[in-house]
XYZ file of C-alpha atoms in Angstrom:
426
model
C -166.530 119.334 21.096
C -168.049 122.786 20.809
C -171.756 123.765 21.515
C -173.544 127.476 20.917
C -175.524 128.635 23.536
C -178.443 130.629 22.026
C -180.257 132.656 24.371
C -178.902 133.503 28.149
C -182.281 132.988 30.836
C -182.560 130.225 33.116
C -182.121 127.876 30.707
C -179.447 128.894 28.806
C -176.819 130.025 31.922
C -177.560 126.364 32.980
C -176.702 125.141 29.790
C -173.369 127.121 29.896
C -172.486 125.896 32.970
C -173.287 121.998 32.333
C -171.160 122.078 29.063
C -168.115 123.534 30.813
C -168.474 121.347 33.334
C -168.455 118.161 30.857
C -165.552 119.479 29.154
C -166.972 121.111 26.014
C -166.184 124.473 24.498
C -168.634 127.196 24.511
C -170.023 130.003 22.180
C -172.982 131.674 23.651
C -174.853 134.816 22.535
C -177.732 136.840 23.562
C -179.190 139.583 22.204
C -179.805 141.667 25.079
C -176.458 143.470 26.049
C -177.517 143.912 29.567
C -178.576 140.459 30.082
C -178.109 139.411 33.974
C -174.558 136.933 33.739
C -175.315 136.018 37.408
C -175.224 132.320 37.682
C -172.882 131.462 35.324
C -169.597 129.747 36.292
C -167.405 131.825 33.862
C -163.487 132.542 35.535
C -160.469 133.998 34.057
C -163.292 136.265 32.046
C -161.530 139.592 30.282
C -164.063 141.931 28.863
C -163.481 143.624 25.136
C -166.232 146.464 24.114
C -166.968 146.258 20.491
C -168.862 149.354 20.485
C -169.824 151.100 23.572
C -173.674 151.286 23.554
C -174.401 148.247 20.908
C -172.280 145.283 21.609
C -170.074 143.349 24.175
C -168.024 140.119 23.665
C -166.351 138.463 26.709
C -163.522 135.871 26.327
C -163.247 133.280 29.209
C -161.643 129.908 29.114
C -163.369 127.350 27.062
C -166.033 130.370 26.415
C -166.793 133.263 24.312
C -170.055 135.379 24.611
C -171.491 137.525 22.392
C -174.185 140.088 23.921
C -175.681 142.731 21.752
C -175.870 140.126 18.181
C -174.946 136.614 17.202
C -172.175 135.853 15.140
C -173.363 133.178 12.619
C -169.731 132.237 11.867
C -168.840 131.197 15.006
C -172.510 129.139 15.173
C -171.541 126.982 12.325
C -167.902 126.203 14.032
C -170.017 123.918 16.431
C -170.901 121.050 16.329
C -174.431 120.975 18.554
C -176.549 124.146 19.415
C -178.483 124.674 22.686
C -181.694 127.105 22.391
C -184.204 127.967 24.724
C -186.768 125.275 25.032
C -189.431 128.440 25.276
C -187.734 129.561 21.593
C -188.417 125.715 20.275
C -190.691 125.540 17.380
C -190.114 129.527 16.574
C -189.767 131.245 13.142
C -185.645 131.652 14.574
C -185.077 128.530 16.368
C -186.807 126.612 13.129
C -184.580 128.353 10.557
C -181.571 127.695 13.072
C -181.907 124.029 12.792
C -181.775 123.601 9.380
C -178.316 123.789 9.426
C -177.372 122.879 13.289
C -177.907 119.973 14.947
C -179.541 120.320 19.051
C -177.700 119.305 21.273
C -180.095 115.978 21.830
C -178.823 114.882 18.558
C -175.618 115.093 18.869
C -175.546 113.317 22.708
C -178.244 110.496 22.432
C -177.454 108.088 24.594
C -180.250 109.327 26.694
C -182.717 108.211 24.401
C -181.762 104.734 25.056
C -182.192 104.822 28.592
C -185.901 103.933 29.773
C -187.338 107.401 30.046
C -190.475 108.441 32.336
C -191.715 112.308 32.009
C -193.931 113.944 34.965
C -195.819 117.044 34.026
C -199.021 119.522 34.532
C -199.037 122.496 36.575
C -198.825 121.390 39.981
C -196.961 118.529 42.074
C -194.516 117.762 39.354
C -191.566 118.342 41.712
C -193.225 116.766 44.451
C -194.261 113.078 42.180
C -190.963 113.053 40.735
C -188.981 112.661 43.933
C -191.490 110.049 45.323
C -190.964 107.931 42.477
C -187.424 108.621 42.375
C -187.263 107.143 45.677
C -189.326 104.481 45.000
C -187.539 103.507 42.047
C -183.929 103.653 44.298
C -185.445 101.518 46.941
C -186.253 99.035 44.569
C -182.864 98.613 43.414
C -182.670 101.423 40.548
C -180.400 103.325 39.219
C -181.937 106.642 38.654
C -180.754 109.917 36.592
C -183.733 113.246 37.334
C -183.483 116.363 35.850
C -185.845 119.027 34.516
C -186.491 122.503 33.020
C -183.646 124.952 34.678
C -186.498 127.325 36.232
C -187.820 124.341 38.111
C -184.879 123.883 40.203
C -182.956 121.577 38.262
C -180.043 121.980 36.342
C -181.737 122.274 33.180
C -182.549 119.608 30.633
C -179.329 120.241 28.677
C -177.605 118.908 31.839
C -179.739 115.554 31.920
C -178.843 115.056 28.366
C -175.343 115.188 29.445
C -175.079 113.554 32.657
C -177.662 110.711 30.709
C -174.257 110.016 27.926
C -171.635 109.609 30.753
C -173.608 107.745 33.323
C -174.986 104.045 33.646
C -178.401 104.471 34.280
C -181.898 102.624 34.333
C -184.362 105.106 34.215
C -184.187 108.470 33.112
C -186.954 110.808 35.176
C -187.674 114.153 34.063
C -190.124 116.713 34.921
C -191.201 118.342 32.149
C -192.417 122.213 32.337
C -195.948 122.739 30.453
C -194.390 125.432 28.720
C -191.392 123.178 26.931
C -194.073 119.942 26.101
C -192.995 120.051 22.446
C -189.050 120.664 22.865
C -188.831 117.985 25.358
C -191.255 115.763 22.934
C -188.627 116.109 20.330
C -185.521 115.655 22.542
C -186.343 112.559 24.734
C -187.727 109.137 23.917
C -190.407 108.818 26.912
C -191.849 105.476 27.522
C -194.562 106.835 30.319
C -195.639 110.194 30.857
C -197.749 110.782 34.057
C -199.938 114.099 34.502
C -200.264 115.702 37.833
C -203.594 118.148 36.492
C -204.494 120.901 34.634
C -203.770 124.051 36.176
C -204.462 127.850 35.717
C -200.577 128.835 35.178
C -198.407 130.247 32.333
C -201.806 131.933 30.665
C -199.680 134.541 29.054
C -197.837 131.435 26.971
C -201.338 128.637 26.473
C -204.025 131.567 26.262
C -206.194 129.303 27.461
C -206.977 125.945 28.963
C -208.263 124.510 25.630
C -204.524 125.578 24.198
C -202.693 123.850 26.809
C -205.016 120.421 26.618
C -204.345 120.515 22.985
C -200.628 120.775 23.227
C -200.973 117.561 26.087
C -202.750 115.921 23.207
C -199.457 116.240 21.050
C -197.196 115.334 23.799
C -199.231 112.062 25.036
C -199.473 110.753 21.349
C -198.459 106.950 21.167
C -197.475 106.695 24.689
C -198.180 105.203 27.800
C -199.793 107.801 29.991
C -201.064 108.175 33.599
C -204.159 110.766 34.427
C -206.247 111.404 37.570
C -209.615 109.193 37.018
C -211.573 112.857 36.920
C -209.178 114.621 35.202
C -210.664 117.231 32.530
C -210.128 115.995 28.585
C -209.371 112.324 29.397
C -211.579 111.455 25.945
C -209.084 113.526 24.306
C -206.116 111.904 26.150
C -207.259 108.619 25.882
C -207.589 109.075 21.905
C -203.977 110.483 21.645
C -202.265 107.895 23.714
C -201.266 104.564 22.833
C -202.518 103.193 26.582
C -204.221 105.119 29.098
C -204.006 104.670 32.715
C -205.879 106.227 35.604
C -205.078 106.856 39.001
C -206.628 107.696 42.452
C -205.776 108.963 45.971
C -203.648 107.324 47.575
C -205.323 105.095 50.316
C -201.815 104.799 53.168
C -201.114 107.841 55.276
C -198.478 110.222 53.851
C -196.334 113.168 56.139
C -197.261 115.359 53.720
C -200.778 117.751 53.994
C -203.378 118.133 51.333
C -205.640 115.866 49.691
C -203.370 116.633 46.488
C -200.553 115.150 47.784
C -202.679 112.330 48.089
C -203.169 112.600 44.281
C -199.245 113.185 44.008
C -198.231 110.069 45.433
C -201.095 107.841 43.489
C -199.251 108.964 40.356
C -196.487 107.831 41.652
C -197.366 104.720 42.869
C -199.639 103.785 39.500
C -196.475 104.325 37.633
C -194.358 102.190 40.014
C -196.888 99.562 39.576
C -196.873 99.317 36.080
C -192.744 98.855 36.329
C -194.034 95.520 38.560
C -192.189 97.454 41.712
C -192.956 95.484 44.845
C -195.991 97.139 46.508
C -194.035 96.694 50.423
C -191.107 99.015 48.987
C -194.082 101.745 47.380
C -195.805 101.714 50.913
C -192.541 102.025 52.910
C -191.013 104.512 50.889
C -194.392 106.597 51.056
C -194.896 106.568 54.263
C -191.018 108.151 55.122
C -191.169 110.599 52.243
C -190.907 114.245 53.271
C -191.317 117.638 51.822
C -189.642 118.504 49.181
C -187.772 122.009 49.641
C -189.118 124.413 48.789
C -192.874 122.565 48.346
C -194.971 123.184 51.216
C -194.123 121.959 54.668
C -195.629 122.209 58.484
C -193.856 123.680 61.062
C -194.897 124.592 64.832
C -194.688 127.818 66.646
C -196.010 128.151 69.851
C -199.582 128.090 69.170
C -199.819 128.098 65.367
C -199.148 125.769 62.623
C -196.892 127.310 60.034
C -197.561 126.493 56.253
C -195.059 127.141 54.118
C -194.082 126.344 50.479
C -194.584 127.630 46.994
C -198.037 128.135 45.570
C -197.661 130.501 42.512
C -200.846 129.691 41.273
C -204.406 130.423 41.913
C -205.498 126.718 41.328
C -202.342 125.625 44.102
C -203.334 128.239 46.570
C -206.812 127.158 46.146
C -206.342 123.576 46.411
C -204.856 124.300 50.115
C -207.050 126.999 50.954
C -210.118 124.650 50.839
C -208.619 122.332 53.390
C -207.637 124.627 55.681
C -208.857 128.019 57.425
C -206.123 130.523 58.019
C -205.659 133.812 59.883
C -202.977 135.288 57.743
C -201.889 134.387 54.492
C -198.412 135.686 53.436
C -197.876 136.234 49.387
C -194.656 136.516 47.666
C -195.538 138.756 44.175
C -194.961 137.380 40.788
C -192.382 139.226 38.207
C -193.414 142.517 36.138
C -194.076 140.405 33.245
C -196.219 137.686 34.726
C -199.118 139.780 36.215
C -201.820 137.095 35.437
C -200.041 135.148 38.457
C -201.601 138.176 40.874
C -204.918 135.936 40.598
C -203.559 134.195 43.851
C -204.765 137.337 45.312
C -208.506 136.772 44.202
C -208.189 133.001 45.546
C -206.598 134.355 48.716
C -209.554 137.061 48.810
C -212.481 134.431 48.439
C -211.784 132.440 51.658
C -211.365 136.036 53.818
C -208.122 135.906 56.415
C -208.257 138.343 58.671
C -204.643 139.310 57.337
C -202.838 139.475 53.872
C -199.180 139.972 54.107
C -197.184 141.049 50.707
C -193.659 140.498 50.141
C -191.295 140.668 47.193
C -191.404 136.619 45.994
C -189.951 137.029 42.207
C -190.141 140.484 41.723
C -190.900 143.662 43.968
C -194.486 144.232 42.424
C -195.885 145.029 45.735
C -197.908 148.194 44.637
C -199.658 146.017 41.784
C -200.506 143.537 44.684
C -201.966 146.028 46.767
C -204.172 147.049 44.203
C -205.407 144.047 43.041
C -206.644 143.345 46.602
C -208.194 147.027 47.004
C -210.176 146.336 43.524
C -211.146 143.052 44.650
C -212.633 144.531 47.620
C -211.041 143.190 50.557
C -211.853 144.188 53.936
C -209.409 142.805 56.246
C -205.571 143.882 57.121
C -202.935 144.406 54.447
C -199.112 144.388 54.873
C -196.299 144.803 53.069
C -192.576 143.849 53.730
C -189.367 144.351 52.267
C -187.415 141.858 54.170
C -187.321 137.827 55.750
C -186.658 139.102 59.237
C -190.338 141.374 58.950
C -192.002 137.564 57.565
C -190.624 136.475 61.119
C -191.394 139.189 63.016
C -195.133 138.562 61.724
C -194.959 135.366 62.356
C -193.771 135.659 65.860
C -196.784 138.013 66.610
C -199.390 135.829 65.082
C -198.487 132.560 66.545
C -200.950 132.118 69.222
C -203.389 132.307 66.276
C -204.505 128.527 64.740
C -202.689 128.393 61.154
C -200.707 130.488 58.737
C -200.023 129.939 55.587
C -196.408 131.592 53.337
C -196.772 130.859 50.079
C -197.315 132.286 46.436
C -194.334 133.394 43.617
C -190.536 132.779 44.413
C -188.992 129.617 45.382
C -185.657 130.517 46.460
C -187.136 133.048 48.986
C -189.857 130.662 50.316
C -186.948 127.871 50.549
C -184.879 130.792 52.609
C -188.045 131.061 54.469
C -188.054 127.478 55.397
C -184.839 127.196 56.572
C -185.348 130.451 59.187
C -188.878 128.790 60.177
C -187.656 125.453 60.934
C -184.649 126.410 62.491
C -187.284 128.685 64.807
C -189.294 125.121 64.976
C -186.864 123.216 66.362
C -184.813 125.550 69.033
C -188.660 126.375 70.497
């Protein structure tokens, strides 16, 4: 079997990598020629310039990649195409399917597994591996996967690992940016909503744009919201059953009323499946952070927050539970700018000190300037590097709390790690 590759981001490397690894052969093509090929599990590779400035083509084994055009002969050879799920529903993805099959077409035996899709802009992760090991406690056999910039390995990969495996339930988190390509690849039985964030502006425009595409995505399906979540009229009306859900009322590990909201998703869903309510409470009560989400660690005097908040609504949501002296912010990429909005949130509750650092992208002088124009009065910082983040940390810990948060999972994980590891040999 052969598959094209259309597009090489998060997604599409992920894609790449999943299909070689399942044994399939690979076109893939992206337009730009100096698209970033780090991630991609390509050996044996031998490079042959077409032209010097326009195109390249790499040869591999099992692969071929076009950067610089698309060759439309080699598109047809396949038998299933892979796109973006951010270029689903476009003028070139639409036009592309006419005569190519997606990949969920072509491998469906996902869609006869009992699927349940988590989404909204915060606590996806963090509901989708309590039920997960809920379900596994209660005897299931569970496949999770979700969009490749989440932390997964894409939803190409589920699709795959879904045909080989013998699975019960199928649990994916679902981005709010791919709600219609993953509405038209997977077959989902319950959705569950975490909320309705201030995230991915840039893509909904607004909030009214994003509730509408929710609307689309619930439609004749069983769905979960919070009992005050915004548009539940409109949710109720598009879904085929409507279920709310509350706080959880058991202690959890975990900080934050939201977590609280988090695991009474969870535990709503896991009651509708009729699973016991002794293996929800036990499971609850063990479950831990999830990396990279935020987590509590001691140092000397101060309690350490730590975990990704790249919004202004997540940053918010702990900020109003908690009183910090210094809040540490890892900066969005050049292209995301409306994320810098953590900075007004950060700004509103007043720590005595704002420390910068390169979370996505190095866009430190844009965060400095947001907090200038916002007014604030109290100490900014900048660093470059995760020995400086300690070295801060290290002076400010005979303060009460600080928090590390904003853009950049895979430095706040590294973070983490070099925290806790501090934590523990104290």
């Amino acid at each position: 079997m052969k598959a094209a590759v259309i597009g090489l981001g998060v997604e599409g490397k992920k894609a790449v990598n999943s299909l070689l690894n399942h044994g399939w052969e690979v076109y893939a093509t992206d337009l730009n020629i100096n698209v970033d090929l780090s991630g991609l599990n390509l050996p044996n590779l031998s490079l042959d310039v077409i032209d010097e400035t326009q195109t390249v083509s790499i040869v591999g084994d099992g692969i071929t990649l076009d950067l610089g055009f698309t060759n439309p002969y080699d598109i047809d050879q396949c038998d299933a195409v892979a796109i973006s799920p951010s270029m689903f529903g476009g003028e070139f993805a639409t036009k592309l399917l006419k005569n190519s099959n997606l990949l969920s077409d072509v491998v469906d035996k996902h869609k006869d597994i009992f699927t349940i899709g988590i989404t909204g802009t915060n606590g996806k992760t963090t509901t989708v591996h309590m039920l997960k090991e809920i379900l596994e406690n209660a005897g299931k056999n569970v496949l999770v996967g979700g969009n490749g910039g989440g932390g997964f390995s894409g939803y190409y990969d589920l699709i795959l690992e879904a045909n080989e495996g013998k699975y019960d339930i199928l649990l994916v988190e679902v981005c709010d940016m791919t709600l219609d390509f993953c509405k038209y690849c997977f077959d989902f039985d319950m959705i569950g909503l975490t909320n309705i964030g201030n995230d991915h502006m840039n893509v909904h425009k607004t909030i009214a744009n994003y509730k509408n595409s929710l609307v689309r995505f619930f439609e004749g399906k069983t769905v979960f919201t919070a009992f005050n979540q915004d548009f539940n009229t409109d949710f109720k009306e598009s879904s085929d059953k409507n279920i709310p859900y509350f706080e959880y009322q058991d202690e959890l590990k975990l900080f934050g009323k939201f977590n609280l909201l988090n695991a009474g998703l969870a535990t709503a869903i896991a009651r509708e499946l009729k699973i016991p309510k002794d293996v929800i409470k036990s499971t609850l009560s063990e479950f831990n952070a999830v990396e990279g989400r935020l987590d509590v660690y001691k140092i000397n005097n101060v309690s350490v927050y730590v975990g990704k908040t790249d919004n202004s609504d997540a940053l918010t949501s702990i900020l109003s539970e908690k009183d910090f002296y210094a809040i540490f912010i890892g900066t969005p990429r050049h292209n995301e700018i409306h994320r810098l909005d953590i900075l007004d949130a950060a700004v509103r509750y007043n720590p005595e000190v704002i420390v910068l650092f390169p979370g996505l992208d190095d866009t430190l002088d844009m965060a400095v300037y947001r907090l200038n124009s916002l007014g604030y009065m109290g100490n900014i910082i900048t660093v470059n590097s995760l020995d400086e983040i300690i070295e801060l940390v290290a002076e400010y810990s005979h303060e009460d709390a600080i928090l590390i948060g904003g853009n950049g999972q895979d430095t706040l994980i590294n973070i983490q790690e070099r925290i806790k590891l501090i934590s523990e040999n104290l």
